[in-house]
CSV table of C-alpha atoms in Angstrom, one decimal:
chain,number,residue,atom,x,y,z
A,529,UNK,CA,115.3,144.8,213.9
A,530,UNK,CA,114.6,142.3,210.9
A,531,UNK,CA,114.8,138.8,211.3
A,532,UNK,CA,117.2,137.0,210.6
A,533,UNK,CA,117.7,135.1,207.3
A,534,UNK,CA,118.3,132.0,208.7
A,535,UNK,CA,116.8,129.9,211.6
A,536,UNK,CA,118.7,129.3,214.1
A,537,UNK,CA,118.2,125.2,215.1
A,538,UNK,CA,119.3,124.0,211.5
A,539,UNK,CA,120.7,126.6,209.3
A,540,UNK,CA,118.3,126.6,206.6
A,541,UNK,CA,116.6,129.7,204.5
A,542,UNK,CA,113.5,131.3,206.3
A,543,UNK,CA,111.2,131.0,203.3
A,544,UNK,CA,109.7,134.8,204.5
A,545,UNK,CA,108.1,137.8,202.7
A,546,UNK,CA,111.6,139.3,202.0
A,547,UNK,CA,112.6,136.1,200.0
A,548,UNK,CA,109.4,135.8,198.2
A,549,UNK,CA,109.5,139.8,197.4
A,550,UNK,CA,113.2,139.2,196.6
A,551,UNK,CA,112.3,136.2,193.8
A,552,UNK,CA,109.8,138.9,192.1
A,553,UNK,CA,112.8,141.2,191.9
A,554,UNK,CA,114.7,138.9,189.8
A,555,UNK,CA,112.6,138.5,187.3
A,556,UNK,CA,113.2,135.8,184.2
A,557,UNK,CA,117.0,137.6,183.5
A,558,UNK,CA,117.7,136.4,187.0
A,559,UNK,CA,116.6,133.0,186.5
A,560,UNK,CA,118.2,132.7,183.1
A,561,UNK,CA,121.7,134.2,184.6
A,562,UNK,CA,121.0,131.8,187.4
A,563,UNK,CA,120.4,128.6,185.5
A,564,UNK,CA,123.3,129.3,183.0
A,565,UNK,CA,125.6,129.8,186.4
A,566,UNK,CA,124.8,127.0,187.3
A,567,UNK,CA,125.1,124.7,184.4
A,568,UNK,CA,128.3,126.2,183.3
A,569,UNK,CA,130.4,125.7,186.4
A,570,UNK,CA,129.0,121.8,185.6
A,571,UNK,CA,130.2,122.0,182.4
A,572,UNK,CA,133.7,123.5,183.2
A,573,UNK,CA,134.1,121.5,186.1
A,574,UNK,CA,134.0,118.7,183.8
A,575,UNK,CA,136.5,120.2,181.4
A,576,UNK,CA,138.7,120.7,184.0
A,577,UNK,CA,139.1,117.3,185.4
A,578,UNK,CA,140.5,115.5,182.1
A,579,UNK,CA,140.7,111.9,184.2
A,580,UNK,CA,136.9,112.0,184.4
A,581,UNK,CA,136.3,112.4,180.8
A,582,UNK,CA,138.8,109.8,180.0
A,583,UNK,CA,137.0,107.3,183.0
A,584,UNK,CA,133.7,108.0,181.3
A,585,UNK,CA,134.9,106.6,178.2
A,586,UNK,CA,137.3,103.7,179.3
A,587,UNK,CA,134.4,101.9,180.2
A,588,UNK,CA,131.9,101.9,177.7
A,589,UNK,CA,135.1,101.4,174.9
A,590,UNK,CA,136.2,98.3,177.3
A,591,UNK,CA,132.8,96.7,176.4
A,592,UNK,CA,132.8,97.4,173.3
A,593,UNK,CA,136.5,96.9,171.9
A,594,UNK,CA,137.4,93.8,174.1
A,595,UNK,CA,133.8,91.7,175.6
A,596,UNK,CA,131.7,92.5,172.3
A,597,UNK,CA,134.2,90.7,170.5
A,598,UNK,CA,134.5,87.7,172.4
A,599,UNK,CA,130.7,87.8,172.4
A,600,UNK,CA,130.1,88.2,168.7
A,601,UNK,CA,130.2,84.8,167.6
A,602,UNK,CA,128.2,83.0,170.7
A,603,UNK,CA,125.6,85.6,170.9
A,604,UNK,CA,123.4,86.0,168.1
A,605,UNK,CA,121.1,88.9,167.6
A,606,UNK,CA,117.9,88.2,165.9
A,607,UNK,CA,115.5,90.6,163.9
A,608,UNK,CA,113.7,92.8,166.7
A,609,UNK,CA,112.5,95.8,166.7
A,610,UNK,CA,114.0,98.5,165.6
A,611,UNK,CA,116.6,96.4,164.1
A,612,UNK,CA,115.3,95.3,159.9
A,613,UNK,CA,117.9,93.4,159.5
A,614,UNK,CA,120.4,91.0,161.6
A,615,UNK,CA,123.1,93.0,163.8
A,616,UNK,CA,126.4,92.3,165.2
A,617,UNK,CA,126.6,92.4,169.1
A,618,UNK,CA,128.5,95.6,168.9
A,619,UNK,CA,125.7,97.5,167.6
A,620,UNK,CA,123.5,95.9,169.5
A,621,UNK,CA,125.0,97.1,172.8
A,622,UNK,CA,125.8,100.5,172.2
A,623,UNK,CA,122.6,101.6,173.0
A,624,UNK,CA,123.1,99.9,176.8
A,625,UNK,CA,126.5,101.7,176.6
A,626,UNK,CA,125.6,104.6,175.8
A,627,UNK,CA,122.8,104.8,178.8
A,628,UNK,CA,126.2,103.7,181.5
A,629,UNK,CA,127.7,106.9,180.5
A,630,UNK,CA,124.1,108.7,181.3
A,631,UNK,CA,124.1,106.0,184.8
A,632,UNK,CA,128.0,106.9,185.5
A,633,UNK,CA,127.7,110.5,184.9
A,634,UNK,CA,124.5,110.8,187.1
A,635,UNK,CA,125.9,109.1,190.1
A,636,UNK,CA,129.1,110.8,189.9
A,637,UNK,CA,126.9,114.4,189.4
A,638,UNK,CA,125.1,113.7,192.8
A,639,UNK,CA,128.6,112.5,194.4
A,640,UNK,CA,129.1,116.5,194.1
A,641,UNK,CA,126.2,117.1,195.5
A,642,UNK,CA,127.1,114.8,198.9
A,643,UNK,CA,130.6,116.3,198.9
A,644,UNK,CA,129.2,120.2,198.5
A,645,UNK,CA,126.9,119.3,201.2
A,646,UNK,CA,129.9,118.2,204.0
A,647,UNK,CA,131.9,121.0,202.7
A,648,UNK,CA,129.3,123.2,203.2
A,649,UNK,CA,129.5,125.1,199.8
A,650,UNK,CA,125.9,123.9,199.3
A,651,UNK,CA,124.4,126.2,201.7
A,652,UNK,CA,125.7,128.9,200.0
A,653,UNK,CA,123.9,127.8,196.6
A,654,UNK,CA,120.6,126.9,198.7
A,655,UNK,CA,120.3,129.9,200.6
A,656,UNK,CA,120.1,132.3,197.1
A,657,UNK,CA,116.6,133.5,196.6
A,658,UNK,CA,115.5,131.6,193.6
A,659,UNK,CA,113.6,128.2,194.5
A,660,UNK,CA,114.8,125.4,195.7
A,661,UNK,CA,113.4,123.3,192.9
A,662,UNK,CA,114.7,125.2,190.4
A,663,UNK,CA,118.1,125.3,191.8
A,664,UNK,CA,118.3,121.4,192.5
A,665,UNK,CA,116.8,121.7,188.6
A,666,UNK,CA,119.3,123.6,187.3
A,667,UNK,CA,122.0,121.7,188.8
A,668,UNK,CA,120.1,118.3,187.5
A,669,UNK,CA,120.4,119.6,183.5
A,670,UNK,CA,124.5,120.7,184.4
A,671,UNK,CA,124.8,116.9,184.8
A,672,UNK,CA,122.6,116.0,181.6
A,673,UNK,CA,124.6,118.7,180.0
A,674,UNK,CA,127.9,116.8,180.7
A,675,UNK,CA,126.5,113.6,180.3
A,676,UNK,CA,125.8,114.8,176.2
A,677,UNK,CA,129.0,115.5,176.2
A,678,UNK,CA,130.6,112.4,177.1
A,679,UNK,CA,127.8,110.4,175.2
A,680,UNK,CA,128.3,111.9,172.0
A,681,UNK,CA,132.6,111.5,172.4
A,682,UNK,CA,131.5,108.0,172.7
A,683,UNK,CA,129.6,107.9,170.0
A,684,UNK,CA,132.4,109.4,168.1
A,685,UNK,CA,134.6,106.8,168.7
A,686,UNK,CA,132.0,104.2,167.7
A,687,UNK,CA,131.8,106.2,164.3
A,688,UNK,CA,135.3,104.9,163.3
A,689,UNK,CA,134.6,101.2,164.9
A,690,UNK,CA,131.8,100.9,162.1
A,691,UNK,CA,129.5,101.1,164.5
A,692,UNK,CA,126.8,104.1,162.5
A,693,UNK,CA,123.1,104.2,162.2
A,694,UNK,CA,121.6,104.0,159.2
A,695,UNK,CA,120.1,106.6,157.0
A,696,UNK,CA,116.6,107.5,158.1
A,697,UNK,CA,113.8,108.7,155.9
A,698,UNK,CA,111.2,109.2,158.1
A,699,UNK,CA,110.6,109.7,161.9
A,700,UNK,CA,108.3,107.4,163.0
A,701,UNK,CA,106.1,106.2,166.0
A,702,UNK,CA,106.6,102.6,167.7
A,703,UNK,CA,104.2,101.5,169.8
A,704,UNK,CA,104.1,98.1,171.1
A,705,UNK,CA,103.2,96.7,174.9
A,706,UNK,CA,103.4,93.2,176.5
A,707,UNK,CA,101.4,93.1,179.0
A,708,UNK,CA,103.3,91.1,182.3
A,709,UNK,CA,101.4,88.4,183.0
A,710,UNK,CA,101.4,89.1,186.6
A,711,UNK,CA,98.9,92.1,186.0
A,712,UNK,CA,96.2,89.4,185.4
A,713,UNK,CA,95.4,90.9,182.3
A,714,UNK,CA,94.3,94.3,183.2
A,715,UNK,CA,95.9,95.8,180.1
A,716,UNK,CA,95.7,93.9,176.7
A,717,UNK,CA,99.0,93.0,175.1
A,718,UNK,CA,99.5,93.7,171.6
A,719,UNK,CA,99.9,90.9,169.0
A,720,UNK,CA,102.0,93.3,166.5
A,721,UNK,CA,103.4,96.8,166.7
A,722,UNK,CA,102.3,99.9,165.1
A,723,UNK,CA,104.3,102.2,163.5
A,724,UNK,CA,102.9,105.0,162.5
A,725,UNK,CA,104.9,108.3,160.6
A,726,UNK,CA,105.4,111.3,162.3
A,727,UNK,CA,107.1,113.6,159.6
A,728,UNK,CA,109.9,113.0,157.0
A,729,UNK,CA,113.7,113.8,157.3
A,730,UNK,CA,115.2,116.0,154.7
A,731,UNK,CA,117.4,114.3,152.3
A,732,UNK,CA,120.3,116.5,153.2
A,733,UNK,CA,120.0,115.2,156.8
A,734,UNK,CA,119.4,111.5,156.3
A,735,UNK,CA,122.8,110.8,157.0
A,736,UNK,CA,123.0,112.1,160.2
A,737,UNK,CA,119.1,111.8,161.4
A,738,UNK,CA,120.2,109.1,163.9
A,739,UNK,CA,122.6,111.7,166.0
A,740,UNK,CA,120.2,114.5,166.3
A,741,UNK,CA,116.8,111.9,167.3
A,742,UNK,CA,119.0,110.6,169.9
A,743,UNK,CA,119.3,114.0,171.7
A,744,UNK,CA,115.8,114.2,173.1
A,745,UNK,CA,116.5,110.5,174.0
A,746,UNK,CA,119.5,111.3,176.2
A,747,UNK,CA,118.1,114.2,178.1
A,748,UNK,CA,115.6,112.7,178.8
A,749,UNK,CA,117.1,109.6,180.0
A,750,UNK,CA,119.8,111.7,181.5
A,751,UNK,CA,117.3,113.4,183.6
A,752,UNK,CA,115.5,110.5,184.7
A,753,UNK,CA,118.9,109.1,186.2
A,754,UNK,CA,120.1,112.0,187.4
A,755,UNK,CA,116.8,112.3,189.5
A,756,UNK,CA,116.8,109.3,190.9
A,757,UNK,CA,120.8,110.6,191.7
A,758,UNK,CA,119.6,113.3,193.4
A,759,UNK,CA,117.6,111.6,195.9
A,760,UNK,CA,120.3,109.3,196.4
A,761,UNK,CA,122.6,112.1,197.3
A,762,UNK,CA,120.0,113.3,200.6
A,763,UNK,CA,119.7,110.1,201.8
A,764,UNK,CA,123.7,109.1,202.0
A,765,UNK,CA,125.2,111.1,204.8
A,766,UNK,CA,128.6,110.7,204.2
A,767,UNK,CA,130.9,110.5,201.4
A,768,UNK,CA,132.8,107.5,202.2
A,769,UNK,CA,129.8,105.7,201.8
A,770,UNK,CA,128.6,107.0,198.5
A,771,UNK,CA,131.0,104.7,196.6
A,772,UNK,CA,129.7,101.3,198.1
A,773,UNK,CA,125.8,103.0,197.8
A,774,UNK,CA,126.6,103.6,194.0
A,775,UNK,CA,128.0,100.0,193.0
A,776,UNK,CA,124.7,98.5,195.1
A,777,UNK,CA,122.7,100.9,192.7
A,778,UNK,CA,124.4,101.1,189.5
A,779,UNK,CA,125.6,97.5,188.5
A,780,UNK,CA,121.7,96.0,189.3
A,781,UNK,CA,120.1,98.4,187.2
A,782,UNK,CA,122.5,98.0,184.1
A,783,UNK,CA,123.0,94.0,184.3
A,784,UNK,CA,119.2,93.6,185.1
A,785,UNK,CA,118.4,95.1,182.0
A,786,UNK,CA,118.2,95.1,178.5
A,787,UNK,CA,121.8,96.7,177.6
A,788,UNK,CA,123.5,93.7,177.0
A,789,UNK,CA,121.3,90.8,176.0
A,790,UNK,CA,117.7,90.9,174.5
A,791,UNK,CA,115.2,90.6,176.6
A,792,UNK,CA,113.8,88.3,174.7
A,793,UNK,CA,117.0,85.7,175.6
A,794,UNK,CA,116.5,86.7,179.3
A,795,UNK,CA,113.1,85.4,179.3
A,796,UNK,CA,114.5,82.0,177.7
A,797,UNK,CA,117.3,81.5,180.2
A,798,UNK,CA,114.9,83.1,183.5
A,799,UNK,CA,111.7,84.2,183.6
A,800,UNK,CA,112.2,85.5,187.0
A,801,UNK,CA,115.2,87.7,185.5
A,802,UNK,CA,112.9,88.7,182.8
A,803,UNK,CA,110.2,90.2,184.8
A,804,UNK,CA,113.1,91.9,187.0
A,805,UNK,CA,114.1,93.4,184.0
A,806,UNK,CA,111.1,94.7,182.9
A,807,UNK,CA,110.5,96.2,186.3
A,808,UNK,CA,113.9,98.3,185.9
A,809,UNK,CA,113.2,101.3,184.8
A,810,UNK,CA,116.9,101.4,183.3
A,811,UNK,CA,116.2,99.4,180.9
A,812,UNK,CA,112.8,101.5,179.3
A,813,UNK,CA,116.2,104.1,179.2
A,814,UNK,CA,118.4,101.9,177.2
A,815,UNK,CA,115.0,101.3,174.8
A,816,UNK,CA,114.4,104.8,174.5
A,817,UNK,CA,117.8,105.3,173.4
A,818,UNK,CA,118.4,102.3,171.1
A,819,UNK,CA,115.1,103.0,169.0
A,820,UNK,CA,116.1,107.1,168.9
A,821,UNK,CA,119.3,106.0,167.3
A,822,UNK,CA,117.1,104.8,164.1
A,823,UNK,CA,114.5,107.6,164.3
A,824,UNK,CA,111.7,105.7,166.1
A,825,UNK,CA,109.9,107.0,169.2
A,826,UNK,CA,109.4,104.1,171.5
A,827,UNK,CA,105.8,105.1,173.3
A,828,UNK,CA,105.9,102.8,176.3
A,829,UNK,CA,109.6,103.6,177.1
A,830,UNK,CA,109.0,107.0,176.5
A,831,UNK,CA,105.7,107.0,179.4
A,832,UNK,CA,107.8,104.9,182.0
A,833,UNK,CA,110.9,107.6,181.4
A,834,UNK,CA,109.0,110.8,181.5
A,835,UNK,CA,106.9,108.7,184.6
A,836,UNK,CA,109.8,108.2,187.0
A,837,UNK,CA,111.9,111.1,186.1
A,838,UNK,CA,108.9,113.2,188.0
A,839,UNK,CA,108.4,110.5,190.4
A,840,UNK,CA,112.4,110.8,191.4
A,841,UNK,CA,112.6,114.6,190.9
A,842,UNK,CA,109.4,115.1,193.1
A,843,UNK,CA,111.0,112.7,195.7
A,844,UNK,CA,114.3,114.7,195.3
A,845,UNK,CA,112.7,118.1,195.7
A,846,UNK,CA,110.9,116.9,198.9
A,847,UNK,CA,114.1,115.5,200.5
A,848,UNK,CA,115.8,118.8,200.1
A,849,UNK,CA,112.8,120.7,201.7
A,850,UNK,CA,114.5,122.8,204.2
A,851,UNK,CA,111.1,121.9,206.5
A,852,UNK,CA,109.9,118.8,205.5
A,853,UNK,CA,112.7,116.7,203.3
A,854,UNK,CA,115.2,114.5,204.6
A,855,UNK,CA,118.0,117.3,204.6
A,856,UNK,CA,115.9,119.0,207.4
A,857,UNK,CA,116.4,115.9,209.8
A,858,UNK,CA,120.0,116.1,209.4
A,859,UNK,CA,120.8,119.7,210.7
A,860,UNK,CA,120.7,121.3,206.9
A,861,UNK,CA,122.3,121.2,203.6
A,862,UNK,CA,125.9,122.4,205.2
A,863,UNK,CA,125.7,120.6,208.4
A,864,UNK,CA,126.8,117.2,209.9
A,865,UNK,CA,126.4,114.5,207.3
């Protein structure tokens, strides 16, 4: 008689020789069919629940349409990078808007994940042959797939508030880093930035530049978030408690950083604040975004994105080890939460 699939103490996938032999089978059509699976039934869950799409933009418009303006003429935004010229508040913060939809949508993506897990549907997506990284992958780019969607409907509606990028010519590099002073002076801290060209925009697509370099920006925000998500979603054991674990997560990270205010007016009014900020790695995602949106690569938010997002993912693959992770130590994916 074969063993048995699953082990009886915690109902988790016996990683044996039939699995393993079972993942060869597939093949890359497998994993492809797999991966789309997965992402679609993101994707169409999200099309199907209309109140979520209209929660994911009540918020951001909120900001913009109602606090920006009572903001606009007591907070002045000066000439910083990758803003030439002086901006109005509103197009100052729609970067930092733009990255809540990416913060929302992540924690709200993993709030699936906790209720799939007490439900118990999880175990029947954990237990296919395929690995669980690439499952918990898969299901990681459903949510960055959704969060494009509501990003870009948001930036759709900024179009028609006047709130556009402007036409860009080239595609360039930005690289500037000030050191923390706290680091004692290990790393040197620039005295100007350098720019340096990476390749020219066609004419024809000058326009719009600013809406396609912003894609790379989002996912790779998005994925960042929604790792950290992830992880969040094996640790909380029930569902109740997700909502109260959420708004202890998300309203640090996005007040604590750069979204609304420059940093450079947080280091005036605290430099306490100001180091806090820097430490956040939110606000490296609200950079990355803001300086995609006028076709500049920021290189330090860029490392500190890409950084965490395998620091989270790793953590978030480990937790859901069926072995070693936190899910383990809790009876399994579909057990008692």
């Amino acid at each position: 008689m074969s063993s048995p699939a699953f082990t009886t103490a915690d109902n988790v996938p016996a990683r044996s020789v039939e699995d393993t032999a079972a993942r060869r089978r597939l093949g890359a059509a497998g994993y492809y069919a797999c991966f789309k699976g997965i992402v679609w039934r993101e994707v169409l869950r999200y099309l199907h629940q209309r109140e979520r799409f209209l929660s994911a933009l009540v918020r951001p418009l909120i900001w913009l349409f109602i606090f920006a303006a009572g903001f606009r003429q007591t907070l002045g935004v000066s000439i910083i990078p990758p803003y030439e010229t002086y901006v109005l508040y509103e197009e100052f913060i729609a970067p930092g808007l733009i990255a809540m939809i990416l913060l929302f949508n992540a924690m709200q993506s993993s709030l699936s994940m906790v209720y799939d897990r007490e439900t118990g549907t999880m175990r029947t997506l954990l237990v296919s042959p395929f690995p669980r990284s690439f499952l918990l992958l898969s299901k990681l780019f459903g949510g960055v797939s959704v969060a494009l969607l509501q990003s870009y409907a948001f930036v759709f509606v900024a179009y028609f508030w006047g709130i556009q990028p402007p036409p860009i010519t080239q595609v360039k590099l930005f690289t500037f880093y000030d050191a923390p002073a706290w680091l004692g002076g290990v790393f040197g801290t620039m005295t100007d930035p350098v720019i340096t060209p990476l390749f020219s925009v066609p004419e024809l697509l000058q326009p719009f530049a600013g809406y396609l370099t912003l894609v790379p920006a989002l996912i790779l925000a998005g994925l960042m978030l929604g790792s950290l998500a992830l992880f969040m979603s094996s640790v909380i054991r029930q569902l109740e408690n997700f909502a109260g674990v959420m708004n202890f997560v998300i309203f640090p990270m996005f007040f604590a950083s750069s979204a609304l205010y420059p940093l450079w007016r947080i280091r005036e009014a605290s430099p306490l604040l100001y180091e806090v900020c820097r430490l956040n790695p939110f606000t490296y995602a609200v950079e990355l975004v803001r300086f995609s949106l006028y076709g500049q690569v920021d290189t330090v938010s860029l490392a500190i994105v890409v950084g965490f997002m395998v620091v989270f993912l790793a953590a978030a693959v480990f937790a859901y080890n069926p072995s070693k992770g936190l899910i383990a130590r809790r009876g399994g994916p579909g057990g008692s939460a």
